[in-house]
Amino acid sequence: MTITPQSRSVRDARAFTAPAASALLLSLISSPTNAQIAKYSLATSQVGISAESVTSQGYPQQHSRMAGGLSVGDFNNDSYPDLFIQSLGITPNKLYINNQDGTFTDQAEQWGIKTNLTGMGSAVGDVNNDGYLDIYLVSYGQPGFGNEQPGQCILYLNSGPDEQGNHTFTDIAQAAGVNHVMDIPGGMTPAFGDIDLDGDLDLFVATWRFHDSGNRLFENQFSQTGQTTFIDITPESLSEPDREEIIRGFTPHIVDITGDRYPEILLTADFQTSELFVNNGVNKDGRATFRTTTNKSNISTDFNGMGAAVADFNFDGLLDWFQTNIYVATENRGNTLYMHTQVDNEGDPIFQDQAAARGVIDIGWGWGTAAGDFDNDTDQDLVATNGWPGWPNATTRLWSNDGIGLFSDNSISAGLLFNINGRGLVTLDHDKDGDLDLVFIDNEGPIRFYRNDLAIEDGFTNFLRINFDTSAHPCLAPDGFGTKVYATVNGLTQHHALHNNASFLGQSEFTLHIGMGVATTVSELRIEYADGSTVVMHDVPANQHLNINAYHPMDYTQDAQFDYFDVNAFLTAYHTQNLSADLNDDGQLTDDDIFQFIEQYNDAVTGNCH
């Protein structure tokens, strides 16, 4: 189903703060009494996947032991998610295209990316705003001892279909300026996000090696030049960390957690070097800059941050930050769950680590993780994988949320009782049946695909899934990156943020998944775009896939153009007292709305997104 939103208003997202006590009361009232636990079954062969994650020589230091990731994206725009599994040197890249019948076929060769290389992390995003997802891949070069070298990262640009409907990828990393990350071979997980809100996707690359040239931030120049090029803005945009140690980065998330629309960089890193870079917005030159609030924000208890997930786990409207770590029972340290408690008067986020109290501290030697409503009961659960040679291994974890952010381990009942040397982990709904499936990478072992067999038809596990088309809005990043969704289900409001959705060395599907339990409608669906405009929908039916088209607020005729017809539509609305012309959102139509229209319309025509 495709939705074209009509209403327009502006709202400060920071104003949304539901008290914890209210969240507790509402959760007790609205939680479905017949909630089920997700049921997973190993279905790797059934879905047509046969890949293994076996590493070759050519990785620096211990990187071969850490390797193994994958990313999800709809690369052919058929509305079904596909899988990209990066080469580790023994077997080439895999590109599993969804056959729309619950199975995949590897088409890496047809798409031109069946290449052997020493790959590490990958990310998916549309870097040139052409409507097709591209792939960025951290690579150390050709397999083989002594072949590793810097400057080997890849940016696969998706050409879209030719006259016969065939797609191809072309590596443009060197021309685009993102092939080189460090002065030595290195790099872990990349992430896309629109840091300056100019309508294109910028790139952050986390690096782990002990070297001060790592962890790079690249600004996309597409919105300014129309060319797919990036410039390294790390020295001028990222403030110095407030600790002396070199950041040993693993997993970045680019998402707004302060409510000003500009996304932060939440960098999960090893050896107590995780950093929180708060976005200051753009300076006079139009460039986003960041300040470090790590110590002030209480990001201090993660000893070995590796994988990460960001979600609102307790319905307070604030995004929390979960990190996998190494569990050491004798020291009572392991995973961290930084619960977001407030944004202070200076605009800085404050967190408290509550992993132990909330039941998610123990994962063994943790790696990939993901948040999602795996049982569709309205709250965000957690799944995590783990493993390291010679370390006491632990089973895969699926922690079910009780509705107020307290978790219980339901791995056994969910059918996830297995031990692997886990690394990458992603979520997706591969068969579009309304529940979240899981894919695990086993370092030196086979890929494992677990199908979610949650019984949607029983009426207790309803859902809503949302994709965004922002191609008609020049100031919004592709696919709605930066969009926030507030879904009120049975009186309880869920907060979802569409962002890069990294796990470890990869990226889950970025379709927004809303579990609804027994509810048959979302009573209010509030969509807040990164330009500050909002759309509100009411009584949205459950169990459907929504495709929502976003338009610039000044595009009154919704034809992706700014012309006389938009001016006429605004004046007609103004003279007929239609509140779609209430641009200052004060509930009445005055001369100020006309002045606002002139200013905003001129900005739209000139491409000014700030």
Coordinates of C-alpha atoms in Angstrom, one line a residue:
M1 CA 0.0 0.0 0.0
T2 CA 1.3 3.4 -0.9
I3 CA 0.4 6.5 1.2
T4 CA 0.8 10.1 0.0
P5 CA 0.7 12.3 3.1
Q6 CA -1.3 15.5 3.0
S7 CA -1.0 17.2 6.4
R8 CA 1.9 19.5 7.3
S9 CA 3.1 20.8 10.7
V10 CA 6.3 21.4 12.6
R11 CA 7.2 20.1 16.0
D12 CA 10.2 20.0 18.3
A13 CA 10.9 16.3 18.8
R14 CA 12.6 17.0 22.1
A15 CA 9.2 17.8 23.6
F16 CA 8.3 14.1 23.4
T17 CA 9.1 12.8 26.9
A18 CA 6.8 10.3 28.5
P19 CA 7.5 9.8 32.2
A20 CA 8.8 6.3 33.1
A21 CA 5.9 5.8 35.6
S22 CA 3.3 6.5 32.8
A23 CA 5.2 4.1 30.6
L24 CA 5.0 1.4 33.2
L25 CA 1.3 1.9 33.8
L26 CA 0.5 2.0 30.1
S27 CA 2.5 -1.1 29.4
L28 CA 0.7 -3.0 32.1
I29 CA -2.6 -1.9 30.7
S30 CA -1.9 -2.5 27.0
S31 CA 0.4 -5.5 26.9
P32 CA -1.3 -8.4 25.1
T33 CA -2.3 -11.1 27.5
N34 CA -1.8 -13.8 24.9
A35 CA 1.7 -12.7 23.7
Q36 CA 3.8 -15.3 22.0
I37 CA 7.5 -15.9 22.0
A38 CA 9.1 -15.8 18.6
K39 CA 9.7 -19.2 17.1
Y40 CA 12.8 -19.7 14.9
S41 CA 13.8 -22.6 12.7
L42 CA 17.1 -23.1 10.9
A43 CA 16.3 -22.7 7.2
T44 CA 19.6 -22.0 5.5
S45 CA 19.3 -24.7 2.9
Q46 CA 15.6 -24.1 2.4
V47 CA 16.1 -20.4 1.5
G48 CA 19.0 -21.3 -0.9
I49 CA 22.0 -20.0 1.0
S50 CA 25.2 -22.1 1.1
A51 CA 27.9 -19.6 1.9
E52 CA 30.6 -20.1 4.5
S53 CA 32.7 -17.5 6.3
V54 CA 36.2 -18.9 6.0
T55 CA 39.1 -16.4 6.1
S56 CA 42.3 -16.4 4.1
Q57 CA 45.7 -15.0 4.7
G58 CA 46.0 -11.3 4.2
Y59 CA 44.3 -9.8 7.3
P60 CA 46.4 -7.7 9.6
Q61 CA 46.9 -8.7 13.3
Q62 CA 43.8 -10.5 14.6
H63 CA 41.4 -9.2 12.0
S64 CA 40.8 -12.6 10.4
R65 CA 39.4 -13.8 13.7
M66 CA 37.1 -10.8 14.0
A67 CA 35.9 -11.0 10.3
G68 CA 32.5 -12.0 9.0
G69 CA 29.7 -9.6 8.2
L70 CA 26.8 -9.0 5.9
S71 CA 24.3 -6.3 5.0
V72 CA 20.6 -6.2 3.9
G73 CA 19.2 -4.1 1.1
D74 CA 16.6 -4.1 -1.6
F75 CA 19.1 -3.8 -4.5
N76 CA 16.6 -4.3 -7.4
N77 CA 13.7 -2.3 -5.9
D78 CA 11.3 -5.2 -6.0
S79 CA 10.3 -4.5 -2.3
Y80 CA 11.9 -7.8 -1.1
P81 CA 15.2 -7.6 0.9
D82 CA 18.4 -9.0 -0.6
L83 CA 21.6 -10.1 1.2
F84 CA 25.2 -9.0 0.5
I85 CA 27.8 -11.2 2.2
Q86 CA 31.4 -9.8 1.9
S87 CA 34.3 -12.0 0.8
L88 CA 36.8 -13.1 3.4
G89 CA 39.4 -14.2 0.8
I90 CA 38.5 -17.9 0.3
T91 CA 35.1 -17.5 -1.5
P92 CA 34.1 -14.3 -3.4
N93 CA 31.4 -11.8 -2.5
K94 CA 27.9 -13.2 -2.4
L95 CA 24.9 -11.3 -3.5
Y96 CA 21.7 -13.2 -2.7
I97 CA 18.8 -11.7 -4.6
N98 CA 15.4 -12.5 -3.2
N99 CA 13.2 -14.6 -5.5
Q100 CA 10.0 -13.4 -3.8
D101 CA 9.1 -17.0 -2.8
G102 CA 11.1 -17.3 0.4
T103 CA 14.3 -18.3 -1.4
F104 CA 17.5 -16.5 -2.6
T105 CA 19.8 -16.9 -5.6
D106 CA 23.4 -15.8 -5.6
Q107 CA 23.7 -13.3 -8.5
A108 CA 27.1 -11.7 -7.6
E109 CA 28.6 -12.7 -10.9
Q110 CA 25.7 -11.2 -12.9
W111 CA 26.0 -8.0 -10.9
G112 CA 29.7 -7.8 -11.4
I113 CA 30.9 -8.2 -7.8
K114 CA 31.9 -11.8 -7.7
T115 CA 35.4 -10.9 -6.4
N116 CA 37.8 -12.4 -3.9
L117 CA 39.1 -9.9 -1.4
T118 CA 39.9 -9.5 2.3
G119 CA 36.6 -7.8 3.3
M120 CA 35.6 -6.5 6.7
G121 CA 32.5 -4.4 7.3
S122 CA 29.8 -3.2 4.8
A123 CA 27.0 -0.6 4.7
V124 CA 24.1 0.0 2.4
G125 CA 22.8 3.4 1.2
D126 CA 21.9 5.4 -1.9
V127 CA 24.9 7.7 -2.2
N128 CA 23.9 9.4 -5.4
N129 CA 20.2 9.8 -4.9
D130 CA 19.2 7.8 -8.0
G131 CA 16.8 5.5 -6.1
Y132 CA 19.1 2.4 -6.1
L133 CA 21.0 1.2 -3.1
D134 CA 24.8 1.2 -3.2
I135 CA 27.3 -0.8 -1.1
Y136 CA 30.4 0.5 0.8
L137 CA 32.8 -2.3 1.7
V138 CA 35.9 -2.0 4.0
S139 CA 38.6 -4.1 2.3
Y140 CA 42.3 -4.7 2.9
G141 CA 43.0 -5.8 -0.7
Q142 CA 43.7 -9.1 -2.4
P143 CA 43.9 -12.3 -0.4
G144 CA 47.3 -13.7 0.5
F145 CA 50.0 -13.2 3.0
G146 CA 51.7 -9.8 2.5
N147 CA 49.0 -8.4 0.2
E148 CA 47.2 -6.3 2.7
Q149 CA 47.5 -2.6 2.1
P150 CA 45.6 0.7 2.7
G151 CA 43.5 2.3 0.0
Q152 CA 41.6 -0.8 -1.0
C153 CA 38.0 0.0 0.3
I154 CA 35.2 -0.3 -2.3
L155 CA 32.1 1.7 -3.1
Y156 CA 29.9 -0.4 -5.4
L157 CA 27.6 2.0 -7.3
N158 CA 24.3 0.5 -8.4
S159 CA 23.6 1.4 -12.0
G160 CA 20.0 0.4 -11.9
P161 CA 18.4 -1.8 -14.6
D162 CA 19.5 -1.7 -18.2
E163 CA 17.2 -2.2 -21.2
Q164 CA 17.0 -5.9 -20.4
G165 CA 16.4 -5.2 -16.7
N166 CA 19.8 -6.3 -15.6
H167 CA 21.7 -4.5 -12.7
T168 CA 25.4 -4.0 -12.3
F169 CA 27.7 -2.6 -9.6
T170 CA 30.7 -0.5 -10.4
D171 CA 33.5 0.3 -8.0
I172 CA 33.9 4.1 -7.8
A173 CA 35.7 4.3 -4.4
Q174 CA 38.9 5.8 -5.6
A175 CA 37.1 8.4 -7.8
A176 CA 34.7 9.2 -5.0
G177 CA 37.5 9.6 -2.5
V178 CA 36.6 6.9 0.0
N179 CA 39.0 4.1 -1.0
H180 CA 41.5 5.2 1.6
V181 CA 40.6 5.1 5.3
M182 CA 43.8 4.7 7.3
D183 CA 47.5 5.0 6.5
I184 CA 47.8 1.3 7.4
P185 CA 45.4 -1.5 6.4
G186 CA 42.5 -1.2 8.7
G187 CA 38.8 -0.4 9.1
M188 CA 35.8 -2.1 10.7
T189 CA 32.1 -1.2 10.3
P190 CA 31.0 1.7 8.1
A191 CA 27.8 3.7 8.4
F192 CA 25.8 6.1 6.3
G193 CA 23.8 9.0 7.6
D194 CA 22.9 12.6 6.7
I195 CA 25.0 14.5 9.3
D196 CA 24.4 18.0 7.8
L197 CA 20.7 17.5 6.7
D198 CA 21.5 18.5 3.1
G199 CA 19.7 15.5 1.6
D200 CA 22.5 13.1 0.8
L201 CA 24.2 10.3 2.8
D202 CA 27.6 11.0 4.4
L203 CA 29.9 8.2 5.5
F204 CA 31.6 7.3 8.8
V205 CA 34.1 4.4 8.9
A206 CA 35.1 2.9 12.3
T207 CA 38.7 1.6 12.6
W208 CA 40.1 -0.7 15.3
R209 CA 43.9 -0.7 14.8
F210 CA 46.1 1.2 17.1
H211 CA 46.7 4.2 14.9
D212 CA 45.6 7.8 15.3
S213 CA 44.5 8.3 11.6
G214 CA 41.5 5.9 12.0
N215 CA 37.8 6.6 12.4
R216 CA 37.1 8.8 9.4
L217 CA 34.1 11.0 8.6
F218 CA 33.5 11.7 4.9
E219 CA 31.0 14.4 3.8
N220 CA 29.1 13.6 0.6
Q221 CA 29.2 16.4 -2.0
F222 CA 26.3 15.2 -4.1
S223 CA 23.8 17.7 -2.9
Q224 CA 26.2 20.5 -3.7
T225 CA 27.8 19.4 -6.9
G226 CA 25.7 16.6 -8.4
Q227 CA 28.7 14.4 -8.3
T228 CA 29.3 11.2 -6.2
T229 CA 32.4 12.5 -4.4
F230 CA 33.3 12.7 -0.7
I231 CA 35.7 14.8 1.3
D232 CA 37.4 13.8 4.5
I233 CA 36.2 16.3 7.2
T234 CA 37.4 14.4 10.2
P235 CA 40.0 16.9 11.6
E236 CA 37.7 19.9 11.3
S237 CA 34.3 18.3 12.3
L238 CA 35.1 15.8 15.0
S239 CA 36.3 17.2 18.3
E240 CA 39.1 15.5 20.1
P241 CA 38.0 12.7 22.4
D242 CA 38.0 13.6 26.1
R243 CA 40.2 10.6 26.9
E244 CA 43.8 10.1 25.9
E245 CA 43.5 6.6 24.4
I246 CA 43.2 6.1 20.7
I247 CA 39.7 5.1 19.7
R248 CA 39.5 1.4 18.8
G249 CA 36.3 1.6 16.9
F250 CA 34.0 -1.3 16.0
T251 CA 30.4 -0.2 15.3
P252 CA 29.0 3.3 14.6
H253 CA 25.4 4.4 14.7
I254 CA 24.4 7.8 13.1
V255 CA 21.1 8.8 14.7
D256 CA 19.6 11.9 16.4
I257 CA 19.3 11.3 20.2
T258 CA 19.0 14.9 21.3
G259 CA 15.9 15.9 19.5
D260 CA 17.3 18.7 17.3
R261 CA 17.1 16.6 14.1
Y262 CA 20.9 16.6 13.5
P263 CA 22.2 13.0 14.0
E264 CA 24.9 12.1 16.6
I265 CA 27.6 9.5 16.0
L266 CA 27.4 6.8 18.7
L267 CA 30.7 4.9 18.3
T268 CA 31.0 1.6 20.1
A269 CA 34.7 0.8 20.6
D270 CA 37.1 -1.6 22.3
F271 CA 39.2 -1.1 25.4
Q272 CA 37.0 1.5 27.0
T273 CA 37.3 3.9 24.1
S274 CA 33.6 4.2 23.0
E275 CA 32.8 7.8 22.1
L276 CA 29.6 9.9 21.8
F277 CA 29.9 12.7 19.3
V278 CA 27.0 15.1 19.7
N279 CA 26.1 17.1 16.5
N280 CA 26.4 20.8 16.9
G281 CA 24.5 21.4 13.6
V282 CA 26.1 23.2 10.7
N283 CA 28.5 26.1 11.0
K284 CA 28.5 29.2 8.7
D285 CA 30.2 27.2 6.0
G286 CA 27.3 24.6 6.0
R287 CA 29.5 21.9 7.6
A288 CA 28.3 19.8 10.5
T289 CA 30.6 19.8 13.6
F290 CA 30.6 17.5 16.6
R291 CA 31.5 17.9 20.3
T292 CA 32.4 15.0 22.5
T293 CA 30.2 14.4 25.6
T294 CA 31.4 10.9 26.4
N295 CA 32.3 11.4 30.0
K296 CA 29.5 13.8 30.8
S297 CA 27.0 11.4 29.2
N298 CA 28.3 8.5 31.4
I299 CA 29.6 6.4 28.6
S300 CA 32.2 4.8 30.8
T301 CA 31.4 1.2 31.8
D302 CA 31.9 -0.6 28.4
F303 CA 35.3 -2.4 28.6
N304 CA 35.2 -4.0 25.2
G305 CA 32.4 -2.5 23.2
M306 CA 31.9 -4.5 19.9
G307 CA 28.4 -4.8 18.4
A308 CA 25.7 -2.2 19.1
A309 CA 21.9 -1.6 18.8
V310 CA 20.0 1.6 19.3
A311 CA 16.3 1.6 20.2
D312 CA 13.8 2.9 22.8
F313 CA 13.5 0.0 25.2
N314 CA 11.2 1.5 27.8
F315 CA 8.7 3.7 25.9
D316 CA 10.0 7.0 27.3
G317 CA 10.6 8.5 23.8
L318 CA 14.4 8.4 24.2
L319 CA 16.7 6.2 22.3
D320 CA 18.9 3.8 24.4
W321 CA 22.2 2.3 23.4
F322 CA 23.1 -1.4 23.9
Q323 CA 26.6 -2.7 23.4
T324 CA 27.9 -6.2 23.4
N325 CA 31.1 -6.8 25.4
I326 CA 33.2 -9.6 26.9
Y327 CA 31.5 -11.1 30.0
V328 CA 33.8 -11.5 33.0
A329 CA 31.8 -13.0 35.9
T330 CA 34.5 -12.4 38.5
E331 CA 34.5 -8.7 37.8
N332 CA 30.7 -8.5 37.2
R333 CA 31.2 -6.7 33.8
G334 CA 30.0 -7.5 30.4
N335 CA 27.4 -5.9 28.0
T336 CA 26.3 -2.4 28.6
L337 CA 22.8 -1.1 28.2
Y338 CA 23.0 2.7 28.3
M339 CA 19.5 3.8 29.2
H340 CA 18.9 7.4 28.0
T341 CA 17.5 9.3 30.9
Q342 CA 17.4 12.9 29.7
V343 CA 18.7 15.6 27.4
D344 CA 20.1 18.4 29.7
N345 CA 19.7 22.1 29.4
E346 CA 22.9 22.2 27.3
G347 CA 21.5 19.8 24.8
D348 CA 23.7 16.9 26.0
P349 CA 22.3 13.4 26.4
I350 CA 22.7 11.6 29.8
F351 CA 22.8 7.8 30.1
Q352 CA 22.9 5.2 32.9
D353 CA 24.3 1.7 32.3
Q354 CA 21.6 -0.7 33.5
A355 CA 22.6 -3.9 31.7
A356 CA 22.9 -6.0 34.9
A357 CA 19.7 -4.7 36.4
R358 CA 17.7 -5.2 33.2
G359 CA 19.1 -8.7 32.6
V360 CA 21.3 -8.4 29.5
I361 CA 24.8 -8.3 30.9
D362 CA 26.0 -11.8 30.0
I363 CA 26.8 -12.8 26.3
G364 CA 30.1 -14.5 26.6
W365 CA 32.5 -12.8 24.1
G366 CA 29.9 -10.7 22.4
W367 CA 29.8 -9.5 18.8
G368 CA 26.8 -8.8 16.5
T369 CA 23.5 -7.7 18.0
A370 CA 20.2 -6.2 16.9
A371 CA 17.1 -4.7 18.4
G372 CA 13.6 -5.6 17.1
D373 CA 10.2 -6.7 18.1
F374 CA 10.8 -10.3 17.4
D375 CA 7.5 -11.5 18.9
N376 CA 5.4 -8.5 17.7
D377 CA 4.2 -7.7 21.2
T378 CA 4.9 -3.9 20.8
D379 CA 8.3 -3.6 22.6
Q380 CA 11.9 -3.9 21.5
D381 CA 13.7 -7.1 22.2
L382 CA 17.4 -7.9 21.7
V383 CA 19.3 -10.7 20.0
A384 CA 23.1 -11.2 20.2
T385 CA 25.8 -13.6 19.0
N386 CA 29.2 -14.4 20.5
G387 CA 32.3 -16.5 20.4
W388 CA 36.1 -16.4 20.5
P389 CA 38.6 -19.2 20.1
G390 CA 39.6 -20.5 23.5
W391 CA 37.0 -18.5 25.4
P392 CA 34.1 -20.1 27.2
N393 CA 31.4 -20.1 24.6
A394 CA 27.9 -19.1 25.3
T395 CA 24.7 -19.8 23.4
T396 CA 23.0 -17.2 21.2
R397 CA 20.9 -14.9 23.2
L398 CA 17.4 -13.7 22.5
W399 CA 16.2 -11.4 25.3
S400 CA 12.5 -10.7 25.4
N401 CA 11.4 -7.3 26.6
D402 CA 8.6 -7.3 29.2
G403 CA 7.3 -3.9 28.1
I404 CA 9.2 -1.7 30.6
G405 CA 12.7 -2.6 29.5
L406 CA 13.3 -5.6 31.7
F407 CA 14.5 -8.6 29.8
S408 CA 14.4 -12.4 30.0
D409 CA 16.5 -14.9 28.0
N410 CA 14.1 -16.8 25.8
S411 CA 16.7 -18.3 23.5
I412 CA 15.7 -21.9 24.1
S413 CA 12.0 -21.5 23.7
A414 CA 12.6 -19.4 20.6
G415 CA 14.7 -22.2 19.0
L416 CA 18.0 -20.4 19.1
L417 CA 19.9 -22.8 21.3
F418 CA 23.2 -23.1 19.5
N419 CA 26.9 -22.2 19.9
I420 CA 28.8 -20.7 17.1
N421 CA 31.9 -18.4 16.7
G422 CA 29.4 -15.7 15.9
R423 CA 30.3 -12.3 14.3
G424 CA 27.9 -10.5 12.0
L425 CA 24.1 -10.7 12.7
V426 CA 21.3 -9.0 10.8
T427 CA 17.5 -8.9 10.8
L428 CA 15.1 -8.8 7.9
D429 CA 11.7 -9.9 6.9
H430 CA 12.7 -12.0 3.9
D431 CA 9.3 -13.4 3.0
K432 CA 7.3 -10.3 3.9
D433 CA 5.1 -12.3 6.4
G434 CA 5.4 -9.6 9.1
D435 CA 8.0 -11.0 11.4
L436 CA 11.7 -10.6 11.7
D437 CA 14.1 -13.3 10.5
L438 CA 17.8 -13.6 11.5
V439 CA 21.0 -14.3 9.7
F440 CA 24.2 -15.2 11.6
I441 CA 27.8 -15.2 10.5
D442 CA 29.9 -18.0 12.0
N443 CA 33.6 -17.1 11.7
E444 CA 35.2 -20.1 10.0
G445 CA 31.8 -21.7 9.6
P446 CA 28.6 -21.7 7.6
I447 CA 26.1 -18.9 7.3
R448 CA 23.0 -19.6 9.4
F449 CA 19.6 -18.4 8.4
Y450 CA 16.8 -18.6 11.0
R451 CA 13.3 -18.1 9.8
N452 CA 10.8 -16.6 12.2
D453 CA 7.7 -18.8 12.3
L454 CA 5.6 -16.5 14.5
A455 CA 2.0 -17.2 13.9
I456 CA 0.7 -13.9 12.5
E457 CA -2.7 -15.2 11.6
D458 CA -3.6 -15.9 15.3
G459 CA -4.4 -12.2 15.9
F460 CA -2.0 -11.8 18.8
T461 CA 1.1 -10.8 16.8
N462 CA -0.1 -8.1 14.4
F463 CA 2.4 -5.7 12.7
L464 CA 3.0 -2.7 10.5
R465 CA 6.0 -2.2 8.3
I466 CA 6.9 1.1 6.7
N467 CA 9.3 2.2 3.9
F468 CA 9.8 5.8 2.8
D469 CA 10.3 7.3 -0.6
T470 CA 11.9 10.7 -0.2
S471 CA 13.0 11.1 -3.8
A472 CA 10.6 14.0 -4.3
H473 CA 12.0 16.0 -1.4
P474 CA 15.5 17.4 -2.2
C475 CA 16.3 18.1 1.4
L476 CA 15.6 14.6 2.8
A477 CA 18.2 11.8 2.6
P478 CA 17.3 8.8 0.4
D479 CA 14.9 6.2 1.9
G480 CA 14.0 8.4 4.8
F481 CA 17.3 8.3 6.7
G482 CA 16.7 10.6 9.7
T483 CA 13.0 10.0 9.9
K484 CA 11.3 9.4 13.3
V485 CA 8.1 7.6 13.7
Y486 CA 5.8 7.7 16.8
A487 CA 3.2 4.9 16.6
T488 CA 0.5 4.9 19.2
V489 CA -0.8 1.3 19.7
N490 CA -3.3 0.6 22.5
G491 CA -2.5 3.9 24.2
L492 CA 1.3 3.3 24.2
T493 CA 3.6 5.2 21.9
Q494 CA 6.5 3.5 20.3
H495 CA 9.5 5.6 19.1
H496 CA 11.3 4.4 16.0
A497 CA 14.2 6.1 14.3
L498 CA 15.2 5.2 10.7
H499 CA 19.0 5.2 10.6
N500 CA 21.9 3.0 9.4
N501 CA 20.9 0.1 11.8
A502 CA 24.4 -1.3 12.1
S503 CA 25.1 -4.5 14.0
F504 CA 28.8 -5.5 13.7
L505 CA 30.5 -5.5 10.3
G506 CA 27.1 -5.0 8.6
Q507 CA 23.7 -3.6 8.5
S508 CA 20.2 -4.9 9.1
E509 CA 17.2 -4.0 6.9
F510 CA 16.1 -0.4 7.6
T511 CA 12.4 -0.9 7.0
L512 CA 10.6 0.2 10.1
H513 CA 9.0 -2.7 11.9
I514 CA 6.2 -2.0 14.3
G515 CA 4.9 -4.8 16.4
M516 CA 1.2 -4.3 17.4
G517 CA 0.3 -7.3 19.5
V518 CA -3.5 -7.7 19.6
A519 CA -4.2 -4.2 18.2
T520 CA -5.8 -4.0 14.8
T521 CA -5.0 -0.3 14.2
V522 CA -2.3 2.2 15.0
S523 CA -4.5 4.9 16.4
E524 CA -1.9 7.6 15.6
L525 CA 1.1 7.4 13.3
R526 CA 3.2 10.5 13.7
I527 CA 6.0 10.9 11.1
E528 CA 8.7 13.5 11.8
Y529 CA 11.0 14.1 8.9
A530 CA 14.5 15.4 9.2
D531 CA 13.6 18.8 7.8
G532 CA 11.2 19.4 10.7
S533 CA 8.0 18.7 8.9
T534 CA 5.5 16.2 10.2
V535 CA 2.7 14.1 8.9
V536 CA 0.0 12.6 11.2
M537 CA -2.1 9.6 10.2
H538 CA -4.9 8.1 12.2
D539 CA -6.4 4.5 12.5
V540 CA -3.8 2.9 10.3
P541 CA -4.8 -0.8 9.8
A542 CA -2.5 -3.6 11.0
N543 CA -0.8 -6.3 9.0
Q544 CA 0.3 -4.3 6.0
H545 CA 3.4 -2.9 4.3
L546 CA 3.2 0.9 3.9
N547 CA 5.2 2.8 1.3
I548 CA 5.0 6.5 2.3
N549 CA 6.0 9.2 -0.2
A550 CA 7.5 12.4 1.3
Y551 CA 7.2 15.8 -0.3
H552 CA 8.8 19.1 0.5
P553 CA 6.3 21.3 2.5
M554 CA 6.4 23.9 -0.3
D555 CA 5.5 21.4 -3.0
Y556 CA 1.8 21.9 -2.5
T557 CA 0.9 20.1 -5.7
Q558 CA 3.2 17.1 -4.8
D559 CA 4.7 16.8 -8.2
A560 CA 8.4 17.2 -7.2
Q561 CA 8.6 20.6 -8.7
F562 CA 8.4 24.2 -7.4
D563 CA 6.4 26.5 -9.7
Y564 CA 3.4 28.7 -10.1
F565 CA 1.0 25.9 -9.3
D566 CA 2.5 25.6 -5.8
V567 CA 2.2 29.4 -5.2
N568 CA -1.4 29.3 -6.4
A569 CA -2.2 26.3 -4.2
F570 CA -0.8 28.0 -1.1
L571 CA -2.8 31.2 -1.8
T572 CA -6.0 29.2 -2.4
A573 CA -5.5 27.5 1.0
Y574 CA -4.8 30.8 2.7
H575 CA -7.8 32.5 1.3
T576 CA -10.1 29.6 2.1
Q577 CA -8.8 29.4 5.7
N578 CA -7.3 26.0 5.1
L579 CA -4.8 25.3 7.9
S580 CA -2.4 23.7 5.4
A581 CA -1.3 27.3 4.9
D582 CA -0.5 27.7 8.6
L583 CA 3.2 27.6 8.2
N584 CA 4.1 29.0 11.7
D585 CA 1.9 26.4 13.3
D586 CA 0.1 28.8 15.5
G587 CA -3.4 27.6 14.6
Q588 CA -4.4 30.7 12.6
L589 CA -3.7 32.3 9.2
T590 CA -1.9 35.7 9.3
D591 CA 0.5 37.8 7.3
D592 CA 3.3 35.9 9.0
D593 CA 2.3 32.8 7.2
I594 CA 2.7 34.6 3.8
F595 CA 6.1 35.8 4.8
Q596 CA 7.0 32.3 5.9
F597 CA 5.9 30.9 2.6
I598 CA 8.0 33.4 0.6
E599 CA 11.1 32.5 2.7
Q600 CA 10.6 28.8 2.6
Y601 CA 9.6 28.7 -1.1
N602 CA 12.7 30.6 -2.0
D603 CA 14.8 28.2 0.0
A604 CA 13.2 25.3 -1.8
V605 CA 13.8 26.8 -5.2
T606 CA 17.5 27.5 -4.4
G607 CA 18.1 24.2 -2.7
N608 CA 18.8 25.7 0.7
C609 CA 18.0 22.9 3.2
H610 CA 18.9 24.8 6.4

